[in-house]
Structures are given as C-alpha cells and as structure tokens.
Amino acid sequence: MEKIIAHLEKSGRLLVASHVKPDGDALGSLIAAGLCLETMNKQVTFFNESPIPAVYRFLPGVDRITAILEPDNLCGYDTALILDCSDLDRVGEQASSYISQIPVVINVDHHITNTEFGDLQYIDIRACAASQIVYHMIKKMGVSISQDIATSIYTGIFTDTGSFRFSNTNKAAFEICEEMVELGVDPYNVARHVYGPYSLARIKLLNLALDTIEISANGKLSMMTLTRDMLNETGTRQEDVDGLINYARRIEDVKVAVLIQEAICWRSGRQQESKKKKHNYHVSLRSDGSVDVASIAAVYGGGGHLTAAGFNFDSSITDLKDGMLTLANKI
Ligand code: 5GP
Ligand code: MN
C-alpha cells in the first residue's frame, strides 16, 4: 500500500473507476477515493460505465460520476485507480482499452479471482469490501474523513456484507462503521435508501422469475432464468434484477443458486454490413459457503467471491442450463 500511496501523492490527474452494474461497494469505494483525492488537490474524474441504480442515488457526490470517457482527453491522465474489479474488463470493455493506455494503472480490490492486473496492486481478499481498503488508504494518507466520504465508506461496507449478515462480515466492518457513524453517518438514512420501495415492475418480474425455478435431481442446485421478454414485458430496469437470486438461494437444502439472465448484444464485424444477433447471458452464482462459486465462474471467464460470483457467456440457453445443472453432480 505504501507504493500506491507514494504514487497517488505525486500524481496530478486521476481517473477513478469501478465495475459495471455497480453495487454499493463499487460506488462507495469510488466516491470515497475520489473525494479523498480531491481533498489532496488532485484533478479527479469519477467514472462508471453503467447507470446508477436508484437506491444509490442518495450517495453524496454521485452526480460527479460520468459514464463517458473522451478518448482525446485520456492522454491527460497520469493515473487510473481501479476499485472493486477482479479484472480490468470489469470497468466495461471499451473503457478498459482506454484505461490500459493510462501510464499507471492501480488495482485495489478484494475479489479472490483478482488477476493482479495493472502496475500497482493492493488486493486483500479478507477485506469485507473495497471500501474497507479505501478507508485504510485514506487513514494512511492522513486525509480527514468528511461526512460525505464517511457515508460512502459506510454504504460500501453495509451493502457488501449484506447488512453484516454475509460470511465476509469481519471485526473491521463493525469498527469502521462505528467510526463512520461517529463522523456523522445516519445508519437509518442509509438503510432506508438501500432498502427503498420496490417498483411494481420488480414485483411483476419476481412473479415471473419464481415460476422459472428448477431444482437439480439431488436438490442441491437451484436455477432461475430471466429472459429478455420477461424484462421487456414487465418494464424492469437492470437494477430490478438485483437480489432476485436470493429466492433461489434460500430454498432448503440448496447449496448453489444460479440465475441466468438473457441479454442480446448486437455485434457487427467492422467489414460486415449486416449485424449478427447473438445470445449472451449473464450468470450469477451464489453458494451457502460449502461450494466455491468463484472458481466455477472463473472457468467460464468470470470471477467473484467464494459465495457470490458471476460470468458472461455466449451460448444457447439449453446448453447453458444443461451445463449449470451438471454442476450439481459435483456438489
Ligand atoms: P452478480 O452475480 O451480483 O452480478 O455478481 C456477484 C459477484 O460476482 C460480484 O462480486 C461481482 O463482482 C462478480 N461478478 C459478476 N459478474 C462477473 C463477471 O462477468 N466477471 C467477473 N470477473 N466477476 C463478476
Ligand atoms: Mn465489493
């Protein structure tokens, strides 16, 4: 961490970024680090490629986050600080190719599948959240934690530990959050946003999703499937899918839950006139702790944590479902 801090202290213009489809930790660590660097008089761009889910729009400084990178401006950055990403592509495919041109790329993360990309790395898989690491970094840099930074750190830890319920909940989670509350964070205010009301569309999607649940022959794996039609029919946004997998995960005897979500990408070859429609799926995996789903996701080119992981895959739905169901034989 000392090398990273020494570099940050001498840097001038930074791009701070976190993973696509951001959660509370991706946004919390991004905002906390960005605001801290601004306090140090650095020029900072806050970047996340995806829309900000409504539940996180209460975060201070969230409006600072841009989804657009101007390639012409990239030459101005001396440093990219990448947070909560197990590989550089997690910032988004296009963004990752821009970012890899920035002279120094710093990788700060807590995923077990981190590829150690970048020029400087700080990876702590025992950290409950990337926000925990950012907290330690800010402390070491001697920057005082404003209420806005505190709210971001608190939200990152609160959400990545599933409100202090998941197996990554550690002593530091409580200690840091206690300190953040002393610095002015209102836990009720964070909770009421994070657990805000559901859209009617989400409830309708839940209804369709529950009907798709399939259980492997040995009862140890559950699978939920969301098609593009279901998302269109109910008018849901991507963020309405968050958490649906928990219904599949909490079924008695289930050790691994799978959520398959269909996306359709339009891929056009540079020389081709016609576009080729290809089925791409995002697969989310959750386990009860007895199965390492990060290594399963890694086989498919994804990653994550022991109990929560994911990957993107081009396939036919039948092959993908068959592949996932055969995982049950090894549990
Ligand atoms: P989710 O299933 O909620 O999308 O993600 C669960 C966990 O898996 C998160 O820690 C997330 O960072 C990781 N994850 C999800 N999708 C991918 C992916 O496509 N690639 C990698 N490397 N990690 C992923
Ligand atoms: Mn995280």
mmCIF file of C-alpha atoms and ligand atoms in Angstrom:
data_model
loop_
_atom_site.group_PDB
_atom_site.id
_atom_site.type_symbol
_atom_site.label_atom_id
_atom_site.label_comp_id
_atom_site.label_asym_id
_atom_site.label_seq_id
_atom_site.Cartn_x
_atom_site.Cartn_y
_atom_site.Cartn_z
ATOM 1 C CA MET A 1 0.000 0.000 0.000
ATOM 2 C CA GLU A 2 2.928 2.366 0.681
ATOM 3 C CA LYS A 3 3.939 2.322 -3.001
ATOM 4 C CA ILE A 4 0.388 3.108 -4.056
ATOM 5 C CA ILE A 5 0.136 5.979 -1.582
ATOM 6 C CA ALA A 6 3.507 7.385 -2.663
ATOM 7 C CA HIS A 7 2.328 7.295 -6.279
ATOM 8 C CA LEU A 8 -1.073 8.850 -5.524
ATOM 9 C CA GLU A 9 0.611 11.667 -3.595
ATOM 10 C CA LYS A 10 2.725 12.648 -6.580
ATOM 11 C CA SER A 11 0.019 12.153 -9.230
ATOM 12 C CA GLY A 12 -1.826 15.139 -10.694
ATOM 13 C CA ARG A 13 -4.731 13.997 -12.833
ATOM 14 C CA LEU A 14 -6.528 10.782 -11.996
ATOM 15 C CA LEU A 15 -9.316 8.632 -13.338
ATOM 16 C CA VAL A 16 -11.079 6.676 -10.574
ATOM 17 C CA ALA A 17 -13.312 3.831 -11.790
ATOM 18 C CA SER A 18 -15.239 0.772 -10.582
ATOM 19 C CA HIS A 19 -17.170 -2.141 -12.083
ATOM 20 C CA VAL A 20 -20.145 -2.101 -14.451
ATOM 21 C CA LYS A 21 -23.606 -2.658 -12.984
ATOM 22 C CA PRO A 22 -22.297 -1.069 -9.779
ATOM 23 C CA ASP A 23 -23.360 -2.115 -6.304
ATOM 24 C CA GLY A 24 -22.998 -0.135 -3.081
ATOM 25 C CA ASP A 25 -19.324 -1.046 -2.699
ATOM 26 C CA ALA A 26 -18.392 -0.188 -6.289
ATOM 27 C CA LEU A 27 -19.988 3.254 -5.820
ATOM 28 C CA GLY A 28 -18.976 3.760 -2.190
ATOM 29 C CA SER A 29 -15.297 2.967 -2.781
ATOM 30 C CA LEU A 30 -15.257 5.068 -5.972
ATOM 31 C CA ILE A 31 -16.787 8.154 -4.346
ATOM 32 C CA ALA A 32 -14.753 7.852 -1.118
ATOM 33 C CA ALA A 33 -11.454 7.510 -3.007
ATOM 34 C CA GLY A 34 -12.351 10.259 -5.492
ATOM 35 C CA LEU A 35 -13.374 12.759 -2.801
ATOM 36 C CA CYS A 36 -10.246 11.960 -0.780
ATOM 37 C CA LEU A 37 -8.008 12.606 -3.800
ATOM 38 C CA GLU A 38 -9.806 15.888 -4.442
ATOM 39 C CA THR A 39 -9.099 16.919 -0.852
ATOM 40 C CA MET A 40 -5.447 16.340 -1.765
ATOM 41 C CA ASN A 41 -5.893 18.884 -4.598
ATOM 42 C CA LYS A 42 -5.783 16.307 -7.387
ATOM 43 C CA GLN A 43 -7.819 16.642 -10.553
ATOM 44 C CA VAL A 44 -10.194 13.656 -10.447
ATOM 45 C CA THR A 45 -12.643 12.110 -12.912
ATOM 46 C CA PHE A 46 -15.146 9.727 -11.310
ATOM 47 C CA PHE A 47 -16.073 7.023 -13.849
ATOM 48 C CA ASN A 48 -18.622 4.225 -14.010
ATOM 49 C CA GLU A 49 -19.932 2.973 -17.317
ATOM 50 C CA SER A 50 -23.404 1.891 -16.117
ATOM 51 C CA PRO A 51 -26.486 3.766 -14.968
ATOM 52 C CA ILE A 52 -26.546 4.423 -11.212
ATOM 53 C CA PRO A 53 -29.271 2.296 -9.554
ATOM 54 C CA ALA A 54 -31.994 4.456 -7.967
ATOM 55 C CA VAL A 55 -31.262 3.087 -4.475
ATOM 56 C CA TYR A 56 -27.743 4.571 -4.599
ATOM 57 C CA ARG A 57 -28.641 7.996 -5.957
ATOM 58 C CA PHE A 58 -28.701 9.337 -2.389
ATOM 59 C CA LEU A 59 -24.933 8.922 -2.167
ATOM 60 C CA PRO A 60 -23.136 12.249 -1.851
ATOM 61 C CA GLY A 61 -21.118 13.092 -4.936
ATOM 62 C CA VAL A 62 -22.966 10.536 -7.060
ATOM 63 C CA ASP A 63 -23.647 13.208 -9.696
ATOM 64 C CA ARG A 64 -19.918 13.544 -10.179
ATOM 65 C CA ILE A 65 -19.807 10.092 -11.772
ATOM 66 C CA THR A 66 -19.603 10.165 -15.545
ATOM 67 C CA ALA A 67 -20.266 7.283 -17.934
ATOM 68 C CA ILE A 68 -18.436 8.887 -20.828
ATOM 69 C CA LEU A 69 -14.719 8.783 -21.467
ATOM 70 C CA GLU A 70 -13.408 11.100 -24.130
ATOM 71 C CA PRO A 71 -10.514 9.249 -25.811
ATOM 72 C CA ASP A 72 -8.932 12.598 -26.745
ATOM 73 C CA ASN A 73 -8.707 13.607 -23.104
ATOM 74 C CA LEU A 74 -7.164 10.364 -21.965
ATOM 75 C CA CYS A 75 -3.637 11.447 -22.615
ATOM 76 C CA GLY A 76 -4.037 13.917 -19.762
ATOM 77 C CA TYR A 77 -4.355 11.295 -17.031
ATOM 78 C CA ASP A 78 -1.217 10.150 -15.268
ATOM 79 C CA THR A 79 -3.010 7.550 -13.125
ATOM 80 C CA ALA A 80 -6.071 5.297 -13.148
ATOM 81 C CA LEU A 81 -7.298 3.972 -9.798
ATOM 82 C CA ILE A 82 -9.483 0.906 -10.377
ATOM 83 C CA LEU A 83 -11.630 -0.228 -7.464
ATOM 84 C CA ASP A 84 -13.609 -3.413 -6.748
ATOM 85 C CA CYS A 85 -12.700 -5.008 -10.122
ATOM 86 C CA SER A 86 -11.253 -8.506 -10.364
ATOM 87 C CA ASP A 87 -10.048 -7.817 -13.901
ATOM 88 C CA LEU A 88 -9.728 -4.645 -15.937
ATOM 89 C CA ASP A 89 -12.587 -5.596 -18.280
ATOM 90 C CA ARG A 90 -14.970 -5.218 -15.333
ATOM 91 C CA VAL A 91 -14.890 -1.437 -15.882
ATOM 92 C CA GLY A 92 -16.504 -2.115 -19.277
ATOM 93 C CA GLU A 93 -14.941 -3.453 -22.419
ATOM 94 C CA GLN A 94 -14.431 -0.137 -24.180
ATOM 95 C CA ALA A 95 -13.335 1.731 -21.067
ATOM 96 C CA SER A 96 -10.767 -0.950 -20.267
ATOM 97 C CA SER A 97 -8.977 -0.440 -23.555
ATOM 98 C CA TYR A 98 -8.821 3.332 -22.934
ATOM 99 C CA ILE A 99 -7.725 2.882 -19.340
ATOM 100 C CA SER A 100 -4.936 0.469 -20.218
ATOM 101 C CA GLN A 101 -3.297 3.366 -22.105
ATOM 102 C CA ILE A 102 -3.049 5.485 -18.939
ATOM 103 C CA PRO A 103 0.603 5.400 -17.755
ATOM 104 C CA VAL A 104 -0.035 3.984 -14.267
ATOM 105 C CA VAL A 105 -2.993 1.699 -13.513
ATOM 106 C CA ILE A 106 -3.599 0.928 -9.814
ATOM 107 C CA ASN A 107 -5.678 -2.113 -8.873
ATOM 108 C CA VAL A 108 -7.349 -2.012 -5.432
ATOM 109 C CA ASP A 109 -9.676 -4.941 -4.807
ATOM 110 C CA HIS A 110 -10.941 -7.724 -2.530
ATOM 111 C CA HIS A 111 -12.013 -10.432 -5.024
ATOM 112 C CA ILE A 112 -10.371 -13.842 -4.711
ATOM 113 C CA THR A 113 -10.230 -14.106 -8.517
ATOM 114 C CA ASN A 114 -8.293 -10.853 -8.986
ATOM 115 C CA THR A 115 -5.963 -11.220 -11.971
ATOM 116 C CA GLU A 116 -3.369 -8.813 -10.490
ATOM 117 C CA PHE A 117 -3.744 -6.524 -13.498
ATOM 118 C CA GLY A 118 -2.216 -3.067 -13.512
ATOM 119 C CA ASP A 119 1.110 -1.560 -12.498
ATOM 120 C CA LEU A 120 0.487 -1.404 -8.756
ATOM 121 C CA GLN A 121 -1.852 -3.702 -6.847
ATOM 122 C CA TYR A 122 -3.359 -3.900 -3.391
ATOM 123 C CA ILE A 123 -5.559 -6.970 -3.132
ATOM 124 C CA ASP A 124 -6.875 -8.081 0.232
ATOM 125 C CA ILE A 125 -9.334 -10.945 -0.061
ATOM 126 C CA ARG A 126 -10.042 -10.784 3.675
ATOM 127 C CA ALA A 127 -11.370 -7.241 3.344
ATOM 128 C CA CYS A 128 -15.166 -7.301 3.521
ATOM 129 C CA ALA A 129 -15.396 -4.597 0.861
ATOM 130 C CA ALA A 130 -13.205 -2.484 -1.395
ATOM 131 C CA SER A 131 -14.491 0.379 0.767
ATOM 132 C CA GLN A 132 -12.666 -1.167 3.743
ATOM 133 C CA ILE A 133 -9.368 -0.954 1.833
ATOM 134 C CA VAL A 134 -10.122 2.607 0.714
ATOM 135 C CA TYR A 135 -10.774 3.519 4.373
ATOM 136 C CA HIS A 136 -7.307 2.228 5.360
ATOM 137 C CA MET A 137 -5.740 4.052 2.421
ATOM 138 C CA ILE A 138 -7.369 7.349 3.417
ATOM 139 C CA LYS A 139 -6.198 6.870 7.020
ATOM 140 C CA LYS A 140 -2.651 6.158 5.901
ATOM 141 C CA MET A 141 -2.662 9.243 3.685
ATOM 142 C CA GLY A 142 -3.691 11.315 6.692
ATOM 143 C CA VAL A 143 -6.721 12.822 4.943
ATOM 144 C CA SER A 144 -9.582 13.649 7.287
ATOM 145 C CA ILE A 145 -12.801 11.770 6.597
ATOM 146 C CA SER A 146 -15.624 14.156 5.725
ATOM 147 C CA GLN A 147 -19.250 13.177 6.294
ATOM 148 C CA ASP A 148 -19.611 12.549 2.543
ATOM 149 C CA ILE A 149 -16.614 10.206 2.490
ATOM 150 C CA ALA A 150 -17.922 8.514 5.652
ATOM 151 C CA THR A 151 -21.350 7.907 4.081
ATOM 152 C CA SER A 152 -19.713 6.341 1.028
ATOM 153 C CA ILE A 153 -17.480 4.035 3.079
ATOM 154 C CA TYR A 154 -20.346 3.049 5.386
ATOM 155 C CA THR A 155 -22.619 2.247 2.420
ATOM 156 C CA GLY A 156 -19.918 0.153 0.720
ATOM 157 C CA ILE A 157 -19.372 -1.970 3.810
ATOM 158 C CA PHE A 158 -23.065 -2.121 4.729
ATOM 159 C CA THR A 159 -24.089 -3.397 1.293
ATOM 160 C CA ASP A 160 -21.152 -5.747 0.528
ATOM 161 C CA THR A 161 -21.656 -7.539 3.862
ATOM 162 C CA GLY A 162 -25.402 -7.848 3.158
ATOM 163 C CA SER A 163 -26.027 -5.630 6.201
ATOM 164 C CA PHE A 164 -23.483 -7.528 8.315
ATOM 165 C CA ARG A 165 -25.016 -10.938 7.519
ATOM 166 C CA PHE A 166 -22.602 -12.457 4.971
ATOM 167 C CA SER A 167 -19.537 -14.561 5.780
ATOM 168 C CA ASN A 168 -17.221 -11.663 4.846
ATOM 169 C CA THR A 169 -18.513 -9.659 7.837
ATOM 170 C CA ASN A 170 -15.437 -9.068 9.989
ATOM 171 C CA LYS A 171 -14.400 -7.033 13.018
ATOM 172 C CA ALA A 172 -13.181 -4.200 10.802
ATOM 173 C CA ALA A 173 -16.669 -3.909 9.270
ATOM 174 C CA PHE A 174 -18.134 -3.031 12.672
ATOM 175 C CA GLU A 175 -15.206 -0.902 13.807
ATOM 176 C CA ILE A 176 -15.072 1.189 10.644
ATOM 177 C CA CYS A 177 -18.848 1.594 10.502
ATOM 178 C CA GLU A 178 -18.898 2.675 14.154
ATOM 179 C CA GLU A 179 -16.281 5.319 13.352
ATOM 180 C CA MET A 180 -18.270 6.440 10.296
ATOM 181 C CA VAL A 181 -21.373 6.864 12.492
ATOM 182 C CA GLU A 182 -19.291 8.935 14.919
ATOM 183 C CA LEU A 183 -18.326 11.085 11.918
ATOM 184 C CA GLY A 184 -21.982 11.820 11.214
ATOM 185 C CA VAL A 185 -23.378 8.930 9.130
ATOM 186 C CA ASP A 186 -27.034 8.226 9.860
ATOM 187 C CA PRO A 187 -27.469 4.420 9.596
ATOM 188 C CA TYR A 188 -31.242 4.714 9.233
ATOM 189 C CA ASN A 189 -30.857 7.128 6.348
ATOM 190 C CA VAL A 190 -28.544 4.723 4.505
ATOM 191 C CA ALA A 191 -30.767 1.711 5.235
ATOM 192 C CA ARG A 192 -33.988 3.397 4.152
ATOM 193 C CA HIS A 193 -32.439 4.190 0.766
ATOM 194 C CA VAL A 194 -30.728 0.832 0.264
ATOM 195 C CA TYR A 195 -33.961 -0.987 1.241
ATOM 196 C CA GLY A 196 -36.163 1.537 -0.521
ATOM 197 C CA PRO A 197 -39.538 0.681 -2.071
ATOM 198 C CA TYR A 198 -39.728 -1.777 -4.955
ATOM 199 C CA SER A 199 -41.133 -0.742 -8.296
ATOM 200 C CA LEU A 200 -44.309 -2.542 -9.329
ATOM 201 C CA ALA A 201 -42.308 -3.794 -12.322
ATOM 202 C CA ARG A 202 -39.895 -5.560 -9.969
ATOM 203 C CA ILE A 203 -42.722 -7.353 -8.175
ATOM 204 C CA LYS A 204 -44.156 -8.457 -11.532
ATOM 205 C CA LEU A 205 -40.725 -9.697 -12.608
ATOM 206 C CA LEU A 206 -40.383 -11.562 -9.314
ATOM 207 C CA ASN A 207 -43.670 -13.293 -10.048
ATOM 208 C CA LEU A 208 -42.404 -14.493 -13.445
ATOM 209 C CA ALA A 209 -38.953 -15.351 -12.074
ATOM 210 C CA LEU A 210 -40.273 -17.561 -9.258
ATOM 211 C CA ASP A 211 -42.115 -19.633 -11.819
ATOM 212 C CA THR A 212 -38.880 -20.464 -13.641
ATOM 213 C CA ILE A 213 -37.135 -22.043 -10.652
ATOM 214 C CA GLU A 214 -35.768 -25.501 -11.422
ATOM 215 C CA ILE A 215 -34.078 -27.778 -8.927
ATOM 216 C CA SER A 216 -31.403 -30.357 -9.783
ATOM 217 C CA ALA A 217 -32.210 -34.035 -9.218
ATOM 218 C CA ASN A 218 -30.176 -34.103 -5.984
ATOM 219 C CA GLY A 219 -31.867 -30.931 -4.712
ATOM 220 C CA LYS A 220 -28.577 -29.114 -4.178
ATOM 221 C CA LEU A 221 -28.723 -26.647 -7.050
ATOM 222 C CA SER A 222 -31.497 -24.210 -7.925
ATOM 223 C CA MET A 223 -31.761 -22.261 -11.145
ATOM 224 C CA MET A 224 -33.800 -19.200 -12.107
ATOM 225 C CA THR A 225 -33.994 -17.915 -15.681
ATOM 226 C CA LEU A 226 -34.856 -14.394 -16.812
ATOM 227 C CA THR A 227 -35.491 -13.874 -20.493
ATOM 228 C CA ARG A 228 -35.302 -10.590 -22.328
ATOM 229 C CA ASP A 229 -39.067 -10.910 -22.951
ATOM 230 C CA MET A 230 -39.746 -11.031 -19.214
ATOM 231 C CA LEU A 231 -37.717 -7.871 -18.661
ATOM 232 C CA ASN A 232 -39.461 -6.106 -21.546
ATOM 233 C CA GLU A 233 -42.919 -7.308 -20.607
ATOM 234 C CA THR A 234 -42.624 -6.069 -17.017
ATOM 235 C CA GLY A 235 -40.728 -2.897 -17.922
ATOM 236 C CA THR A 236 -37.977 -3.622 -15.414
ATOM 237 C CA ARG A 237 -34.594 -1.964 -15.262
ATOM 238 C CA GLN A 238 -31.367 -3.879 -14.688
ATOM 239 C CA GLU A 239 -31.348 -2.876 -11.031
ATOM 240 C CA ASP A 240 -34.702 -4.631 -10.503
ATOM 241 C CA VAL A 241 -32.908 -7.948 -11.042
ATOM 242 C CA ASP A 242 -30.618 -7.351 -8.037
ATOM 243 C CA GLY A 243 -31.381 -9.714 -5.207
ATOM 244 C CA LEU A 244 -33.857 -11.947 -7.082
ATOM 245 C CA ILE A 245 -31.346 -14.797 -6.899
ATOM 246 C CA ASN A 246 -31.769 -14.855 -3.122
ATOM 247 C CA TYR A 247 -35.163 -16.537 -3.547
ATOM 248 C CA ALA A 248 -33.432 -19.425 -5.316
ATOM 249 C CA ARG A 249 -30.565 -19.434 -2.799
ATOM 250 C CA ARG A 250 -32.734 -19.690 0.296
ATOM 251 C CA ILE A 251 -34.535 -22.871 -0.727
ATOM 252 C CA GLU A 252 -33.982 -25.649 1.805
ATOM 253 C CA ASP A 253 -31.008 -27.979 1.006
ATOM 254 C CA VAL A 254 -29.852 -25.778 -1.885
ATOM 255 C CA LYS A 255 -26.099 -25.197 -1.827
ATOM 256 C CA VAL A 256 -25.677 -23.360 -5.106
ATOM 257 C CA ALA A 257 -28.130 -20.989 -6.765
ATOM 258 C CA VAL A 258 -27.850 -19.936 -10.393
ATOM 259 C CA LEU A 259 -29.565 -17.000 -12.056
ATOM 260 C CA ILE A 260 -29.355 -16.865 -15.827
ATOM 261 C CA GLN A 261 -30.202 -13.525 -17.385
ATOM 262 C CA GLU A 262 -30.524 -13.153 -21.107
ATOM 263 C CA ALA A 263 -29.064 -10.131 -22.832
ATOM 264 C CA ILE A 264 -28.933 -9.564 -26.541
ATOM 265 C CA CYS A 265 -25.833 -7.935 -27.922
ATOM 266 C CA TRP A 266 -25.637 -6.625 -31.401
ATOM 267 C CA ARG A 267 -22.197 -7.402 -32.676
ATOM 268 C CA SER A 268 -21.175 -6.033 -36.019
ATOM 269 C CA GLY A 269 -17.938 -7.008 -37.622
ATOM 270 C CA ARG A 270 -16.114 -3.963 -38.996
ATOM 271 C CA GLN A 271 -16.355 -5.222 -42.574
ATOM 272 C CA GLN A 272 -19.835 -6.670 -42.259
ATOM 273 C CA GLU A 273 -22.888 -4.855 -43.435
ATOM 274 C CA SER A 274 -25.386 -6.898 -41.542
ATOM 275 C CA LYS A 275 -25.458 -7.195 -37.795
ATOM 276 C CA LYS A 276 -25.314 -10.597 -36.210
ATOM 277 C CA LYS A 277 -27.698 -11.232 -33.371
ATOM 278 C CA LYS A 278 -26.034 -13.266 -30.686
ATOM 279 C CA HIS A 279 -27.386 -14.571 -27.398
ATOM 280 C CA ASN A 280 -25.332 -13.583 -24.446
ATOM 281 C CA TYR A 281 -26.200 -14.494 -20.881
ATOM 282 C CA HIS A 282 -25.092 -13.122 -17.555
ATOM 283 C CA VAL A 283 -24.941 -15.864 -14.986
ATOM 284 C CA SER A 284 -24.963 -15.099 -11.261
ATOM 285 C CA LEU A 285 -23.869 -17.763 -8.793
ATOM 286 C CA ARG A 286 -24.431 -17.873 -5.033
ATOM 287 C CA SER A 287 -23.455 -20.564 -2.566
ATOM 288 C CA ASP A 288 -24.190 -21.312 1.068
ATOM 289 C CA GLY A 289 -20.438 -21.317 1.759
ATOM 290 C CA SER A 290 -19.841 -25.034 1.167
ATOM 291 C CA VAL A 291 -19.078 -24.604 -2.554
ATOM 292 C CA ASP A 292 -16.550 -22.176 -4.061
ATOM 293 C CA VAL A 293 -18.534 -20.465 -6.827
ATOM 294 C CA ALA A 294 -15.681 -18.047 -7.668
ATOM 295 C CA SER A 295 -13.711 -20.908 -9.172
ATOM 296 C CA ILE A 296 -16.760 -22.115 -11.130
ATOM 297 C CA ALA A 297 -17.228 -18.594 -12.545
ATOM 298 C CA ALA A 298 -13.506 -18.403 -13.329
ATOM 299 C CA VAL A 299 -13.801 -21.498 -15.555
ATOM 300 C CA TYR A 300 -16.294 -19.515 -17.642
ATOM 301 C CA GLY A 301 -14.101 -16.414 -17.762
ATOM 302 C CA GLY A 302 -15.769 -14.593 -14.850
ATOM 303 C CA GLY A 303 -14.947 -14.252 -11.190
ATOM 304 C CA GLY A 304 -16.094 -13.028 -7.812
ATOM 305 C CA HIS A 305 -16.047 -14.270 -4.231
ATOM 306 C CA LEU A 306 -16.349 -17.773 -2.722
ATOM 307 C CA THR A 307 -20.070 -17.310 -2.087
ATOM 308 C CA ALA A 308 -21.035 -14.820 -4.838
ATOM 309 C CA ALA A 309 -19.677 -14.825 -8.357
ATOM 310 C CA GLY A 310 -20.698 -14.303 -11.952
ATOM 311 C CA PHE A 311 -19.765 -14.517 -15.591
ATOM 312 C CA ASN A 312 -20.960 -13.619 -19.077
ATOM 313 C CA PHE A 313 -21.332 -16.354 -21.639
ATOM 314 C CA ASP A 314 -22.376 -16.693 -25.279
ATOM 315 C CA SER A 315 -24.405 -19.844 -25.650
ATOM 316 C CA SER A 316 -27.734 -21.411 -26.433
ATOM 317 C CA ILE A 317 -29.976 -21.420 -23.400
ATOM 318 C CA THR A 318 -30.322 -25.218 -23.471
ATOM 319 C CA ASP A 319 -26.563 -25.788 -23.419
ATOM 320 C CA LEU A 320 -26.077 -23.227 -20.687
ATOM 321 C CA LYS A 321 -28.820 -24.687 -18.476
ATOM 322 C CA ASP A 322 -27.560 -28.238 -19.055
ATOM 323 C CA GLY A 323 -24.049 -27.106 -18.156
ATOM 324 C CA MET A 324 -25.235 -25.489 -14.943
ATOM 325 C CA LEU A 325 -27.370 -28.488 -13.957
ATOM 326 C CA THR A 326 -24.415 -30.849 -14.374
ATOM 327 C CA LEU A 327 -22.554 -28.750 -11.760
ATOM 328 C CA ALA A 328 -24.986 -30.249 -9.257
ATOM 329 C CA ASN A 329 -23.385 -33.689 -9.731
ATOM 330 C CA LYS A 330 -20.180 -32.397 -8.175
ATOM 331 C CA ILE A 331 -21.846 -30.914 -5.106
HETATM 332 P P1 5GP B 1 -23.586 -10.633 -9.529
HETATM 333 O O1 5GP B 1 -23.969 -12.058 -9.646
HETATM 334 O O2 5GP B 1 -24.392 -9.941 -8.466
HETATM 335 O O3 5GP B 1 -23.563 -9.912 -10.832
HETATM 336 O O4 5GP B 1 -22.078 -10.602 -9.016
HETATM 337 C C1 5GP B 1 -21.661 -11.312 -7.902
HETATM 338 C C2 5GP B 1 -20.158 -11.199 -7.760
HETATM 339 O O5 5GP B 1 -19.521 -11.740 -8.897
HETATM 340 C C3 5GP B 1 -19.627 -9.781 -7.638
HETATM 341 O O6 5GP B 1 -18.544 -9.817 -6.718
HETATM 342 C C4 5GP B 1 -19.132 -9.441 -8.998
HETATM 343 O O7 5GP B 1 -18.075 -8.547 -8.934
HETATM 344 C C5 5GP B 1 -18.706 -10.791 -9.559
HETATM 345 N N1 5GP B 1 -19.027 -10.884 -10.988
HETATM 346 C C6 5GP B 1 -20.248 -10.859 -11.562
HETATM 347 N N2 5GP B 1 -20.161 -10.954 -12.900
HETATM 348 C C7 5GP B 1 -18.851 -11.034 -13.191
HETATM 349 C C8 5GP B 1 -18.119 -11.143 -14.430
HETATM 350 O O8 5GP B 1 -18.661 -11.174 -15.526
HETATM 351 N N3 5GP B 1 -16.761 -11.191 -14.316
HETATM 352 C C9 5GP B 1 -16.112 -11.163 -13.105
HETATM 353 N N4 5GP B 1 -14.777 -11.219 -13.090
HETATM 354 N N5 5GP B 1 -16.772 -11.055 -11.941
HETATM 355 C C10 5GP B 1 -18.118 -10.995 -11.968
HETATM 356 MN MN MN B 2 -17.017 -5.256 -3.447
#
